[in-house]
Amino acid sequence: MDDRPTRHPERSPPARTGWSAAAVSRRLDHLRACGAIFLDIELDPGLLDGSAKTLLWMAVAPAHLGEVATTLAHHDELAFVAHTTGPTDLVAHALCRDTAALYQYLTHGLGAVKAIRTLETAPVLRTLKAVGTITPAGPARGNR
């Protein structure tokens, strides 16, 4: 005998809206395509072997700002890229395996982006507060 809970179609999200599953799927596809909603996840960088956390501030020629930001958004080493105001134009958060991998990324990954005029780096030594999932109590696992 199957002991799994029975799923009641009348309680499913499409049934509660009065829409078919296909209509709900099309609506979600539309909302994602127009940018009204997006899906995002929060991961513990330690799970990705990201022990070298570094903030990066970059000055970029205004004519190249959009191009550089889009390029950096596709770099696997960067968890976050944003436009800023002030003496720099972009800020990013790099997560690298170790300092050797960070050096490799700075010299070859960012170094290959010629429109970056200046780059300032600041290692993140300790995070005191951040957005994230609260995990069940257990052994402490480094800074969060």
Coordinates of C-alpha atoms in Angstrom, one line a residue:
M1 CA 0.0 0.0 0.0
D2 CA 1.3 3.5 -0.9
D3 CA 1.6 5.7 2.3
R4 CA 2.4 8.9 0.4
P5 CA -0.1 11.8 1.0
T6 CA -2.7 12.1 -1.7
R7 CA -2.5 15.2 -3.7
H8 CA -5.8 16.9 -4.1
P9 CA -6.2 18.7 -7.5
E10 CA -8.7 21.1 -6.0
R11 CA -5.9 22.4 -3.6
S12 CA -3.2 22.9 -6.2
P13 CA -2.2 26.5 -7.0
P14 CA -3.7 26.5 -10.5
A15 CA -7.0 25.2 -9.1
R16 CA -7.0 27.9 -6.4
T17 CA -6.6 30.6 -9.1
G18 CA -9.2 29.2 -11.4
W19 CA -6.5 28.9 -14.1
S20 CA -5.2 25.8 -15.8
A21 CA -1.7 24.6 -15.2
A22 CA -0.8 25.7 -18.7
A23 CA -2.2 29.2 -18.2
V24 CA -0.2 29.6 -14.9
S25 CA 3.0 28.3 -16.7
R26 CA 2.5 30.8 -19.6
R27 CA 1.8 33.7 -17.1
L28 CA 5.0 32.9 -15.1
D29 CA 7.0 32.7 -18.3
H30 CA 5.7 36.1 -19.4
L31 CA 6.4 37.7 -16.0
R32 CA 10.0 36.3 -16.0
A33 CA 10.6 37.4 -19.7
C34 CA 9.5 41.0 -19.0
G35 CA 11.5 41.1 -15.8
A36 CA 8.6 41.5 -13.4
I37 CA 9.8 38.5 -11.4
F38 CA 13.1 36.6 -11.2
L39 CA 14.4 33.7 -9.3
D40 CA 17.4 34.0 -7.0
I41 CA 19.1 31.7 -4.6
E42 CA 21.3 32.4 -1.6
L43 CA 24.2 30.0 -1.0
D44 CA 26.8 29.8 1.7
P45 CA 30.1 30.7 -0.1
G46 CA 31.9 28.1 1.9
L47 CA 29.9 25.4 0.1
L48 CA 31.5 26.6 -3.2
D49 CA 35.0 26.7 -1.8
G50 CA 34.9 30.5 -1.8
S51 CA 37.3 31.3 1.0
A52 CA 38.9 34.4 -0.6
K53 CA 36.1 36.9 -0.5
T54 CA 37.0 40.3 -1.9
L55 CA 35.2 43.6 -2.7
L56 CA 36.2 45.2 -5.9
W57 CA 35.7 48.9 -6.9
M58 CA 36.3 49.8 -10.5
A59 CA 36.5 53.0 -12.5
V60 CA 35.3 52.6 -16.1
A61 CA 35.1 55.0 -19.0
P62 CA 31.4 56.1 -19.2
A63 CA 31.1 55.0 -22.9
H64 CA 32.0 51.4 -21.8
L65 CA 30.1 51.2 -18.5
G66 CA 27.2 49.1 -19.7
E67 CA 29.5 46.8 -21.7
V68 CA 31.8 46.2 -18.8
A69 CA 29.0 45.6 -16.3
T70 CA 27.4 43.1 -18.7
T71 CA 30.7 41.3 -19.2
L72 CA 31.4 41.1 -15.4
A73 CA 27.9 39.8 -14.7
H74 CA 28.9 36.7 -16.6
H75 CA 32.1 36.1 -14.6
D76 CA 31.7 33.0 -12.4
E77 CA 34.0 34.5 -9.8
L78 CA 31.6 37.4 -9.1
A79 CA 28.6 36.9 -6.9
F80 CA 27.4 40.5 -7.2
V81 CA 28.0 43.4 -9.7
A82 CA 26.4 46.9 -9.4
H83 CA 26.7 50.4 -10.7
T84 CA 27.8 53.0 -8.1
T85 CA 28.3 56.7 -7.8
G86 CA 31.4 58.5 -6.6
P87 CA 35.0 57.9 -7.5
T88 CA 34.2 54.4 -8.9
D89 CA 31.5 53.3 -11.3
L90 CA 31.1 49.6 -10.5
V91 CA 31.4 47.5 -7.3
A92 CA 31.6 43.7 -7.3
H93 CA 32.0 40.9 -4.8
A94 CA 34.5 38.2 -5.8
L95 CA 34.4 34.7 -4.3
C96 CA 37.6 32.8 -5.1
R97 CA 38.9 29.4 -3.9
D98 CA 42.0 30.9 -2.3
T99 CA 44.3 33.9 -2.7
A100 CA 46.1 32.3 -5.7
A101 CA 42.8 31.9 -7.5
L102 CA 42.0 35.5 -6.6
Y103 CA 45.3 36.7 -8.0
Q104 CA 44.7 34.7 -11.2
Y105 CA 41.2 36.3 -11.6
L106 CA 42.5 39.8 -11.0
T107 CA 45.4 39.5 -13.4
H108 CA 43.8 37.5 -16.2
G109 CA 40.0 37.7 -15.7
L110 CA 39.6 41.4 -14.9
G111 CA 42.9 42.3 -16.5
A112 CA 41.5 41.2 -19.8
V113 CA 38.7 43.8 -19.5
K114 CA 40.6 46.8 -21.0
A115 CA 38.0 49.4 -20.3
I116 CA 38.6 49.1 -16.5
R117 CA 40.7 52.1 -15.8
T118 CA 41.3 51.5 -12.1
L119 CA 40.7 48.7 -9.7
E120 CA 40.7 48.8 -5.9
T121 CA 40.4 45.6 -3.9
A122 CA 39.5 45.0 -0.2
P123 CA 39.5 41.5 1.3
V124 CA 36.4 40.6 3.4
L125 CA 37.9 39.4 6.6
R126 CA 34.7 39.0 8.6
T127 CA 31.0 39.4 7.8
L128 CA 29.0 40.7 10.8
K129 CA 25.6 40.8 9.1
A130 CA 24.2 39.5 5.8
V131 CA 21.1 38.3 4.2
G132 CA 20.8 34.6 4.2
T133 CA 19.0 31.5 5.3
I134 CA 18.9 30.6 9.0
T135 CA 20.2 27.1 9.3
P136 CA 19.3 24.6 12.1
A137 CA 21.5 24.8 15.2
G138 CA 24.7 22.8 14.9
P139 CA 28.4 23.1 14.9
A140 CA 29.7 26.6 14.0
R141 CA 31.0 26.8 10.4
G142 CA 33.0 30.0 10.1
N143 CA 31.8 33.6 9.5
R144 CA 28.3 34.2 8.1

